[in-house]
CSV table of N, CA and C in Angstrom, one decimal:
chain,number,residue,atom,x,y,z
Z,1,UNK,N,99.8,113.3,84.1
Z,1,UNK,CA,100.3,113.2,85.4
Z,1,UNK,C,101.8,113.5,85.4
Z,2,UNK,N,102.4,114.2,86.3
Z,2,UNK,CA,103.7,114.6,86.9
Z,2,UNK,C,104.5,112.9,87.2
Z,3,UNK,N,105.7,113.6,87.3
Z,3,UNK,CA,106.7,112.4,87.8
Z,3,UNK,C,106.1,112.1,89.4
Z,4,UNK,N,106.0,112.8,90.1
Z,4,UNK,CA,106.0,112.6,91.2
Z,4,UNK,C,104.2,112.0,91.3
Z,5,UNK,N,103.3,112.4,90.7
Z,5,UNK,CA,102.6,111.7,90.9
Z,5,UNK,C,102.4,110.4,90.8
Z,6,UNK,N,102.9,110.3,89.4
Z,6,UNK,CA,103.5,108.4,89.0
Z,6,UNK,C,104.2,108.2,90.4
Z,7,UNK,N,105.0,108.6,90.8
Z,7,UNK,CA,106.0,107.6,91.5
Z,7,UNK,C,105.2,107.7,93.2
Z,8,UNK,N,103.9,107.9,93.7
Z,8,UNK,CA,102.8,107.8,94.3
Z,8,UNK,C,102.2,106.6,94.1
Z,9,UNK,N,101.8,106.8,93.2
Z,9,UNK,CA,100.8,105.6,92.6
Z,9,UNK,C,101.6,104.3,92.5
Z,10,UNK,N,102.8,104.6,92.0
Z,10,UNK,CA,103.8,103.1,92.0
Z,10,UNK,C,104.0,102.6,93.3
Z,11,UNK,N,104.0,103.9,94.1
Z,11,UNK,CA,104.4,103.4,95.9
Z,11,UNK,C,103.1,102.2,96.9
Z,12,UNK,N,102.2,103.4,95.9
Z,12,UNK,CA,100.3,102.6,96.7
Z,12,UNK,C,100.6,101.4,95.8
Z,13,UNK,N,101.0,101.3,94.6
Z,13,UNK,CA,100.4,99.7,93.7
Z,13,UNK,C,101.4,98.7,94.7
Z,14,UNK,N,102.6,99.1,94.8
Z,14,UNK,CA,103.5,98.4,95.1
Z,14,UNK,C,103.5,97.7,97.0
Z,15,UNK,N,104.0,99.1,97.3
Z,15,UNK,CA,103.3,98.9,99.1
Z,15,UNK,C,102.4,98.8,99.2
Z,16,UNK,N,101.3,98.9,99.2
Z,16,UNK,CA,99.9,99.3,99.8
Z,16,UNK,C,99.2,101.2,100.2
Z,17,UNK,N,101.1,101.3,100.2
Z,17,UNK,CA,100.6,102.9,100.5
Z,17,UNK,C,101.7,103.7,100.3
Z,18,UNK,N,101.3,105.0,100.5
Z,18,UNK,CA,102.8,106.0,100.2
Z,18,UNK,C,102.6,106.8,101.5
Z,19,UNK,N,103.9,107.2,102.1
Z,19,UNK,CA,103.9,107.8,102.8
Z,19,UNK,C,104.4,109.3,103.4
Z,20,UNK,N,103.7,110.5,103.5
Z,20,UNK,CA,104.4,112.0,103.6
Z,20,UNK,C,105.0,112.4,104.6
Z,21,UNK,N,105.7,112.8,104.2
Z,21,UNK,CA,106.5,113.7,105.6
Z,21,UNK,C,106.3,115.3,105.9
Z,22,UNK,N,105.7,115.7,106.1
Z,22,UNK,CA,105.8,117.2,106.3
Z,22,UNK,C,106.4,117.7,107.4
Z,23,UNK,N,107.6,118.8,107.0
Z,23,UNK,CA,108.2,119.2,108.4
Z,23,UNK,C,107.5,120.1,109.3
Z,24,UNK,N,108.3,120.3,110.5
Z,24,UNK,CA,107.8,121.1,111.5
Z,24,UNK,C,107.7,122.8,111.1
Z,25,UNK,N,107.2,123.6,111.5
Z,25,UNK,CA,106.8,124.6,111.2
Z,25,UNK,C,106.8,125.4,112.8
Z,26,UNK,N,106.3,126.8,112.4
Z,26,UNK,CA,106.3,127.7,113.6
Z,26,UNK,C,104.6,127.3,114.2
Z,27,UNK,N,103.9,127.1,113.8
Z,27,UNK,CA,102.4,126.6,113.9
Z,27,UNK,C,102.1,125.5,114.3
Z,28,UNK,N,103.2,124.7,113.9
Z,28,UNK,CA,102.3,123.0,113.5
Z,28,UNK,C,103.6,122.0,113.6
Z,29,UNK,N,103.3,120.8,114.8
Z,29,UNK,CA,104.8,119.6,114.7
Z,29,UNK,C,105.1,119.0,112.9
Z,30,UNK,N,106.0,118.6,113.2
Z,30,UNK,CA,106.0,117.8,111.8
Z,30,UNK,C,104.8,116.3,112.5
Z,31,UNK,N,104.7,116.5,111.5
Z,31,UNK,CA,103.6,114.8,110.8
Z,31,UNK,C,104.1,114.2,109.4
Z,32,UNK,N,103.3,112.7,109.6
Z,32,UNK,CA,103.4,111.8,108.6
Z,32,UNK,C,102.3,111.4,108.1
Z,33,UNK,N,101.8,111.1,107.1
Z,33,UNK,CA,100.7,110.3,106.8
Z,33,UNK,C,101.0,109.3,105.6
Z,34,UNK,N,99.7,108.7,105.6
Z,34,UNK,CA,99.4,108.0,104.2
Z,34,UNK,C,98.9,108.1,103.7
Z,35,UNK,N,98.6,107.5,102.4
Z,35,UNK,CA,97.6,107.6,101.4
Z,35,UNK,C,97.8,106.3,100.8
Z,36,UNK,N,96.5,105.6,100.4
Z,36,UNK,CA,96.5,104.4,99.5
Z,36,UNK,C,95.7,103.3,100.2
Z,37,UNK,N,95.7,103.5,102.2
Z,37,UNK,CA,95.7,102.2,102.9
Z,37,UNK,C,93.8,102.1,102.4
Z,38,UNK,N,93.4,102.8,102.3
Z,38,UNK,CA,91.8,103.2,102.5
Z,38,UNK,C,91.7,102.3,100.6
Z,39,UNK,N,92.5,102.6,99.6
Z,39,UNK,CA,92.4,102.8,98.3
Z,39,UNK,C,92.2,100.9,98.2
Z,40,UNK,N,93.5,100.6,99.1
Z,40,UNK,CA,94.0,99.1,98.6
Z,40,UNK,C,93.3,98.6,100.0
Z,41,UNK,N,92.8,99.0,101.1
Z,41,UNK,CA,92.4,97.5,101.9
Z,41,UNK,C,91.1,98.5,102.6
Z,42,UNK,N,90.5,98.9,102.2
Z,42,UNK,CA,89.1,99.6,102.7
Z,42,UNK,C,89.4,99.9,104.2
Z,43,UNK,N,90.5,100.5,104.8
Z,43,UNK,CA,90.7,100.8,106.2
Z,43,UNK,C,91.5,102.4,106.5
Z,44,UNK,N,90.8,103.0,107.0
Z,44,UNK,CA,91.5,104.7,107.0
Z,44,UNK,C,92.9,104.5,107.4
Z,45,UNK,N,93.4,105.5,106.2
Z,45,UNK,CA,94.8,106.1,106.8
Z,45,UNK,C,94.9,106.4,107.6
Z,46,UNK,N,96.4,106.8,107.9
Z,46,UNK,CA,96.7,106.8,109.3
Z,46,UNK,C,97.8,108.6,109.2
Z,47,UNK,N,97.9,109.2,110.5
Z,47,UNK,CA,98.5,110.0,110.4
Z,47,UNK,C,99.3,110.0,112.1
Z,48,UNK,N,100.3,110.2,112.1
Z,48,UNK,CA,101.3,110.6,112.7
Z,48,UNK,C,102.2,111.7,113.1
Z,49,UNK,N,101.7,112.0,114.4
Z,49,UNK,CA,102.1,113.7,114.9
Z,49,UNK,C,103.4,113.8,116.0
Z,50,UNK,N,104.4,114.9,115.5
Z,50,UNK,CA,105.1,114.7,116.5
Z,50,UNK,C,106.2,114.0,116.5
Z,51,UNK,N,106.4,112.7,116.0
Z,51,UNK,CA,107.3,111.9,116.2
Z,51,UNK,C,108.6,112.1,115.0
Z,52,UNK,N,109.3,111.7,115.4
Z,52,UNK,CA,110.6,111.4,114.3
Z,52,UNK,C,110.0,111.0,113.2
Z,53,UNK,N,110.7,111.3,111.8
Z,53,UNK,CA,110.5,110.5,111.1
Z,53,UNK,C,110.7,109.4,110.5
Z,54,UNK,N,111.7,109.0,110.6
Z,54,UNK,CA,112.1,107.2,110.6
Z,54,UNK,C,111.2,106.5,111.7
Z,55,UNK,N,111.3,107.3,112.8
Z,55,UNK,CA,109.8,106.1,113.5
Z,55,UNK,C,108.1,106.2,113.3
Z,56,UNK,N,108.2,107.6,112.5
Z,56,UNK,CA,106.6,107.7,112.1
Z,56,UNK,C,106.4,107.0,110.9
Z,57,UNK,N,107.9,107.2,109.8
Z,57,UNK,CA,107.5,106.0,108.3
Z,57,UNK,C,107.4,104.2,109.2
Z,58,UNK,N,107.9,104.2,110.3
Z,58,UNK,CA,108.0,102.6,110.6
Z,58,UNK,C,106.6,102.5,111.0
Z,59,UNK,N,105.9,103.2,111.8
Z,59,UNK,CA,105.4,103.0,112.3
Z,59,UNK,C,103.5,103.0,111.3
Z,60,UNK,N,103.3,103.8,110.3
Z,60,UNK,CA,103.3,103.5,109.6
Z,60,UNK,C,103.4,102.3,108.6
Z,61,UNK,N,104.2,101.6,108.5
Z,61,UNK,CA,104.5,100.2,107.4
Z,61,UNK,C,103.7,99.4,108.4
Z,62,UNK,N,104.1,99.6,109.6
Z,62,UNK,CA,103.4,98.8,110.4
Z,62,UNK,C,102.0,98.1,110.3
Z,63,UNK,N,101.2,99.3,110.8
Z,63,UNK,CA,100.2,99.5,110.5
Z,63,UNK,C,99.4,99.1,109.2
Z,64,UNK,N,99.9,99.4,108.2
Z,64,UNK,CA,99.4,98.6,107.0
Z,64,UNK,C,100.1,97.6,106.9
Z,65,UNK,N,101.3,96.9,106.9
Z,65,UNK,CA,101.2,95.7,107.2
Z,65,UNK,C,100.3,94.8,107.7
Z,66,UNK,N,99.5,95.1,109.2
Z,66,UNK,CA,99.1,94.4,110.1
Z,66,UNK,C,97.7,94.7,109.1
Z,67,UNK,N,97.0,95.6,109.1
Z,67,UNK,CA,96.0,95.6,107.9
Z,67,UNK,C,95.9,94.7,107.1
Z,68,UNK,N,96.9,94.7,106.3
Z,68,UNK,CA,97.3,93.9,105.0
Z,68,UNK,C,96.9,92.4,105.6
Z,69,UNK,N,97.6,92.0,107.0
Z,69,UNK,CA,97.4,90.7,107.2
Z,69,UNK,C,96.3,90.3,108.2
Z,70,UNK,N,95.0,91.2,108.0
Z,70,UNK,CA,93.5,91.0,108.1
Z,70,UNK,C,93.5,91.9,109.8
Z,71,UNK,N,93.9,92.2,110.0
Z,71,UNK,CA,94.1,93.0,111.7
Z,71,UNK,C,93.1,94.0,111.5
Z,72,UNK,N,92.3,94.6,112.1
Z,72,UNK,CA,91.2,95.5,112.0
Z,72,UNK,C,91.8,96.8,113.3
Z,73,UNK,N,91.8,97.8,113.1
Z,73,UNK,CA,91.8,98.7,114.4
Z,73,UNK,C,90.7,99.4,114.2
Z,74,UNK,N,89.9,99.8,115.9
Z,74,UNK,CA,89.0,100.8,116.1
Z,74,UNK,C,89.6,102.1,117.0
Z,75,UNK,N,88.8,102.5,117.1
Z,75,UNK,CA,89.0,104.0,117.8
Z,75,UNK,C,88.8,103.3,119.0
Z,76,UNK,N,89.4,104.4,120.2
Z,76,UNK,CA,89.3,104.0,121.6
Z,76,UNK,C,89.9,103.0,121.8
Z,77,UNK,N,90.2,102.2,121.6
Z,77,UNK,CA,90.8,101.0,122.4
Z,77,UNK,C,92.2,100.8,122.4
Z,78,UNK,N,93.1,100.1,123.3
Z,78,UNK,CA,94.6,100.3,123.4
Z,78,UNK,C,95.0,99.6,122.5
Z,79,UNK,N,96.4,99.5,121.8
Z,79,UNK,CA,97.3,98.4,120.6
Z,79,UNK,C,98.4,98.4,121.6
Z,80,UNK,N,99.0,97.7,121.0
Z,80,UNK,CA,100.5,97.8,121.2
Z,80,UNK,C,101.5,97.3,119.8
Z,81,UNK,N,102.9,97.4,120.3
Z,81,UNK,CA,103.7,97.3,119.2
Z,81,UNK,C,103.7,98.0,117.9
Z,82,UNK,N,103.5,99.5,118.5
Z,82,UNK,CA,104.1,100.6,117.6
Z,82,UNK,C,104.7,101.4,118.5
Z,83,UNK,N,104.9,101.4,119.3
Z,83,UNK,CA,106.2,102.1,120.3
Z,83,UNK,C,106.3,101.6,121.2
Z,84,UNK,N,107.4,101.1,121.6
Z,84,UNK,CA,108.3,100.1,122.5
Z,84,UNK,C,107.3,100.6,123.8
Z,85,UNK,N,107.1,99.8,124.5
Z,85,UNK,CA,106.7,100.0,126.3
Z,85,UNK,C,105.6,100.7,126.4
Z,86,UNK,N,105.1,101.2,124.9
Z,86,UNK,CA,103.5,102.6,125.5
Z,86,UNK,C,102.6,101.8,125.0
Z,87,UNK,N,101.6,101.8,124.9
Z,87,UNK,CA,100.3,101.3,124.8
Z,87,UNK,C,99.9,102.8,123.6
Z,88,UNK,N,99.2,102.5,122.7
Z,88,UNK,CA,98.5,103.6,121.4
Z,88,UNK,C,97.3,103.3,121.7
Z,89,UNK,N,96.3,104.6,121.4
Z,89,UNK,CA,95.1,104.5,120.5
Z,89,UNK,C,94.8,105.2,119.1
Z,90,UNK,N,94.0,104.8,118.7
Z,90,UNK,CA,93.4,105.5,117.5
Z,90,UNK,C,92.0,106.2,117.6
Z,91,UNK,N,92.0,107.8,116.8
Z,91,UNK,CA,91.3,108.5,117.4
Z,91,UNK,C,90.8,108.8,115.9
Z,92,UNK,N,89.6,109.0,115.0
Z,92,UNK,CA,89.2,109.3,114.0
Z,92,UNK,C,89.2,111.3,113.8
Z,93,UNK,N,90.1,111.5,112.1
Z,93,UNK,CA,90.2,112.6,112.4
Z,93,UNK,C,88.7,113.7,111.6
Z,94,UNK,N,88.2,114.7,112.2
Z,94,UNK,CA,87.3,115.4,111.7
Z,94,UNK,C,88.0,115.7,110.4
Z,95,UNK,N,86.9,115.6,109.6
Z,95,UNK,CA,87.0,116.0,108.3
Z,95,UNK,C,87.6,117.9,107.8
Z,96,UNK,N,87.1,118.5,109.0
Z,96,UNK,CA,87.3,119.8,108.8
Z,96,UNK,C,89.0,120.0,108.8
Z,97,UNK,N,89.9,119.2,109.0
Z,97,UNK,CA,91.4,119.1,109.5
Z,97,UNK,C,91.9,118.5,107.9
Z,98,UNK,N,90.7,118.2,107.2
Z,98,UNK,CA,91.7,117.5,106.1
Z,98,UNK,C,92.7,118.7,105.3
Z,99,UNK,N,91.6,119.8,105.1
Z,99,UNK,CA,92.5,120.8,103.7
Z,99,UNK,C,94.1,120.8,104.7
Z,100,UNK,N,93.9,121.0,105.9
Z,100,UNK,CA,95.6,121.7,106.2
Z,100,UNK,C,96.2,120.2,106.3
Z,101,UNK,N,96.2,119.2,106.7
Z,101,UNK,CA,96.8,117.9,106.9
Z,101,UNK,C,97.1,117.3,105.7
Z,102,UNK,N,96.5,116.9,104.7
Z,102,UNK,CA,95.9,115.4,103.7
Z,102,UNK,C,96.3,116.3,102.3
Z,103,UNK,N,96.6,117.0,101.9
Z,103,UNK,CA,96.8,117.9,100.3
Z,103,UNK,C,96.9,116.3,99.5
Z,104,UNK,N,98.0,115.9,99.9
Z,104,UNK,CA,97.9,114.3,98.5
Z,104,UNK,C,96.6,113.7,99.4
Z,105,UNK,N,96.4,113.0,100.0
Z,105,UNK,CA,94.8,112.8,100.5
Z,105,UNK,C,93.7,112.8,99.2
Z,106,UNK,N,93.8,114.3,99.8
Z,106,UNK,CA,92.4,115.1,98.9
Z,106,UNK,C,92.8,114.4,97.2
Z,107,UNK,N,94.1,114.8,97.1
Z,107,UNK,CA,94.4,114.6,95.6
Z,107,UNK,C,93.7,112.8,94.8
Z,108,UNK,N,94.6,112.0,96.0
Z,108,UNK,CA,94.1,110.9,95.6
Z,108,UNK,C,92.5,110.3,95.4
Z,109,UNK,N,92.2,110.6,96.3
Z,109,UNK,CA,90.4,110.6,96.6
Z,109,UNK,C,89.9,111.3,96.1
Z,110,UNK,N,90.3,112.5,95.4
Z,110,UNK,CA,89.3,113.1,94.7
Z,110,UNK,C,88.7,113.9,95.9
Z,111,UNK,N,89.0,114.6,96.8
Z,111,UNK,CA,88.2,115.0,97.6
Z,111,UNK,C,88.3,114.2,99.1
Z,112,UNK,N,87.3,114.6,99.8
Z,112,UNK,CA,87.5,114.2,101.6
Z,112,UNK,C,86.7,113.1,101.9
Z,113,UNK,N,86.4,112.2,100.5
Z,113,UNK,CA,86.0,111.2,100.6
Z,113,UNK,C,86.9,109.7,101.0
Z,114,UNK,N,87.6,109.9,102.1
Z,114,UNK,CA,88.7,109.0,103.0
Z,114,UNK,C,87.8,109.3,104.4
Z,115,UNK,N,89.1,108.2,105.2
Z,115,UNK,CA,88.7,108.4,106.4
Z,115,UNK,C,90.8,108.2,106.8
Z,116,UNK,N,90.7,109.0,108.3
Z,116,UNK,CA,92.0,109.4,108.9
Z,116,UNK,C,91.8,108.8,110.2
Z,117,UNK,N,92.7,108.4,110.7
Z,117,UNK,CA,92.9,107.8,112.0
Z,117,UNK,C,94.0,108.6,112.6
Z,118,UNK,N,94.2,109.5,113.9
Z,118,UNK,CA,95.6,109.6,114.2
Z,118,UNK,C,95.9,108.7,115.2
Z,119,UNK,N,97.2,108.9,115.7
Z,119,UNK,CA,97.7,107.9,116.2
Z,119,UNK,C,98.3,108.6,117.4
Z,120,UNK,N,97.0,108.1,118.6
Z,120,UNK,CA,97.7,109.0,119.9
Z,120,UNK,C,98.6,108.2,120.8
Z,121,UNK,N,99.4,108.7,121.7
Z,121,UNK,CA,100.3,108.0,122.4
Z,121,UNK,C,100.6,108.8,123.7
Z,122,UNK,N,101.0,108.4,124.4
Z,122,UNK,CA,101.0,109.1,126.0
Z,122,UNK,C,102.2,109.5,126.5
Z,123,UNK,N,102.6,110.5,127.4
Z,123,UNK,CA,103.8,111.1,127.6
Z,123,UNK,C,104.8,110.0,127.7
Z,124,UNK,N,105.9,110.1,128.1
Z,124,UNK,CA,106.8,108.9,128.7
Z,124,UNK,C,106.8,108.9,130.5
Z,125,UNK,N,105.4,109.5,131.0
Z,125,UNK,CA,105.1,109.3,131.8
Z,125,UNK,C,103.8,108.6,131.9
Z,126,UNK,N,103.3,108.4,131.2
Z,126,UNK,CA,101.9,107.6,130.5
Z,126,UNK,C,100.8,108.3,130.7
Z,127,UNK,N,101.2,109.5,130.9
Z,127,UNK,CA,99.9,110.8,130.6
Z,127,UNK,C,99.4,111.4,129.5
Z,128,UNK,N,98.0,110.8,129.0
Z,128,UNK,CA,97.4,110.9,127.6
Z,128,UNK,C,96.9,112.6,127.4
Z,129,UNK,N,97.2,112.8,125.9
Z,129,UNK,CA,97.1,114.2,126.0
Z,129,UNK,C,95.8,115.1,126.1
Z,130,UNK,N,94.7,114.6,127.0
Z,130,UNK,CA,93.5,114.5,126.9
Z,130,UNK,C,93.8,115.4,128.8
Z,131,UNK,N,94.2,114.5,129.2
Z,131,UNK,CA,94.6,114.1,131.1
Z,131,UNK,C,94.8,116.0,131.4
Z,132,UNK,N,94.5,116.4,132.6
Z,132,UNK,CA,94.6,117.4,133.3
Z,132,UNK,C,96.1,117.7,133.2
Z,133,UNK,N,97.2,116.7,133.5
Z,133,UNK,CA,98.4,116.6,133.9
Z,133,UNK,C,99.6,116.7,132.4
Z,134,UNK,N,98.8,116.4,131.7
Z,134,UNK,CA,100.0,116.5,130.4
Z,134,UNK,C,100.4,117.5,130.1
Z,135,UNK,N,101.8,117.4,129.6
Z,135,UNK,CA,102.8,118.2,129.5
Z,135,UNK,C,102.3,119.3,128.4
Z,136,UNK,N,103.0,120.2,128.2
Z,136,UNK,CA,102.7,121.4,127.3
Z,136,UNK,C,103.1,120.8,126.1
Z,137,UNK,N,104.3,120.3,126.1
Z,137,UNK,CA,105.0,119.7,124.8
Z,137,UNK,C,104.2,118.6,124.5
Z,138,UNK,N,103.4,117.8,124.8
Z,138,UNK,CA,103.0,116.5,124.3
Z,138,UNK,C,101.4,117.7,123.7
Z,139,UNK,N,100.9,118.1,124.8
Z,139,UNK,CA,99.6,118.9,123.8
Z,139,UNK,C,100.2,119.8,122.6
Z,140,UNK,N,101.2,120.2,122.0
Z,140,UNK,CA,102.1,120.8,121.0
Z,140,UNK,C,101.7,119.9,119.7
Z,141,UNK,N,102.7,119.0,120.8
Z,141,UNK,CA,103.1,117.7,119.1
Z,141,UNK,C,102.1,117.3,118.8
Z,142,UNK,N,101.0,116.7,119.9
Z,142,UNK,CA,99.4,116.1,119.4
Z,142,UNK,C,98.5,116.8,119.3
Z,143,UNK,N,98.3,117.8,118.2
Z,143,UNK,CA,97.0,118.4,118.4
Z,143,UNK,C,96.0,117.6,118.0
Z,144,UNK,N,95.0,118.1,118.7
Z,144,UNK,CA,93.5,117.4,118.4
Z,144,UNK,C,92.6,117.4,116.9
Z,145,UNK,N,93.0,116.7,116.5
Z,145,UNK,CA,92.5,116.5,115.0
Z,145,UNK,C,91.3,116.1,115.0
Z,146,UNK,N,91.0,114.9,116.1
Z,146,UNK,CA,89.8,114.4,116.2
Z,146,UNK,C,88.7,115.2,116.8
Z,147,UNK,N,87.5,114.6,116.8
Z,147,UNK,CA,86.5,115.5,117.5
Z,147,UNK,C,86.0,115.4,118.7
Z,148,UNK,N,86.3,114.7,119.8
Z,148,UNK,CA,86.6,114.3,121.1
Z,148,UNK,C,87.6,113.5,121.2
């Protein structure tokens, strides 16, 4: 194993999870993900589209934190307290999105044997990127990973 792989593994033993940053591109927003949450507490990673990254790694810690301290999330239903004043859901991501999303993913698991959650959130007009009305930029940052 590589240095950087070690220092993965030290992140998952240590936090619960490690988390990636990939920048923005001509194709694709930047995102964040994890790896490890599925390893250390049997609950899908999480991925984060679009957002800054200091608020996507917070947001993030979060989330396995609240895991860590027995919190369960499903798909479809609202949270709160990952972004000030909006309401979230979680949307499970199709497996066919892992090769371009998940590269340490796949690595860790051995394969597409994980599960992904993204993490949707609604304009700052509270138009979900599903809605007739949402902005061009919010369907940009959030593409649809999931399968409805």
């Amino acid at each position: 194993m590589d240095a950087q792989e070690l220092k993965v593994l030290k992140n998952i033993d240590e936090h619960g999870c490690h988390i990636l940053h990939v920048f923005e591109e001509a194709s694709l927003p930047r995102f964040s993900y994890s790896i490890g949450i599925q390893k250390n507490f049997n609950h899908p990673e999480l991925i984060v589209i679009g957002l800054k990254q200091e608020l996507a790694q917070w947001i993030i810690n979060e989330y396995c934190l609240r895991i860590k301290s027995g919190e369960q999330f499903e798909t479809e239903l609202l949270y709160s307290g990952f972004l000030d004043n909006f309401e979230i859901q979680f949307k499970t991501v199709n497996k066919n999105n892992y090769e371009k999303y998940f590269g340490w993913g796949l690595w860790l698991y051995k394969g597409n044997n994980f599960d992904v959650l993204q993490l949707i959130y609604p304009s700052i007009d509270g138009i979900w990127p599903w809605e007739n009305e949402a902005p061009k930029d919010l369907m940009w940052s959030t593409p649809q990973l999931y399968a409805n």
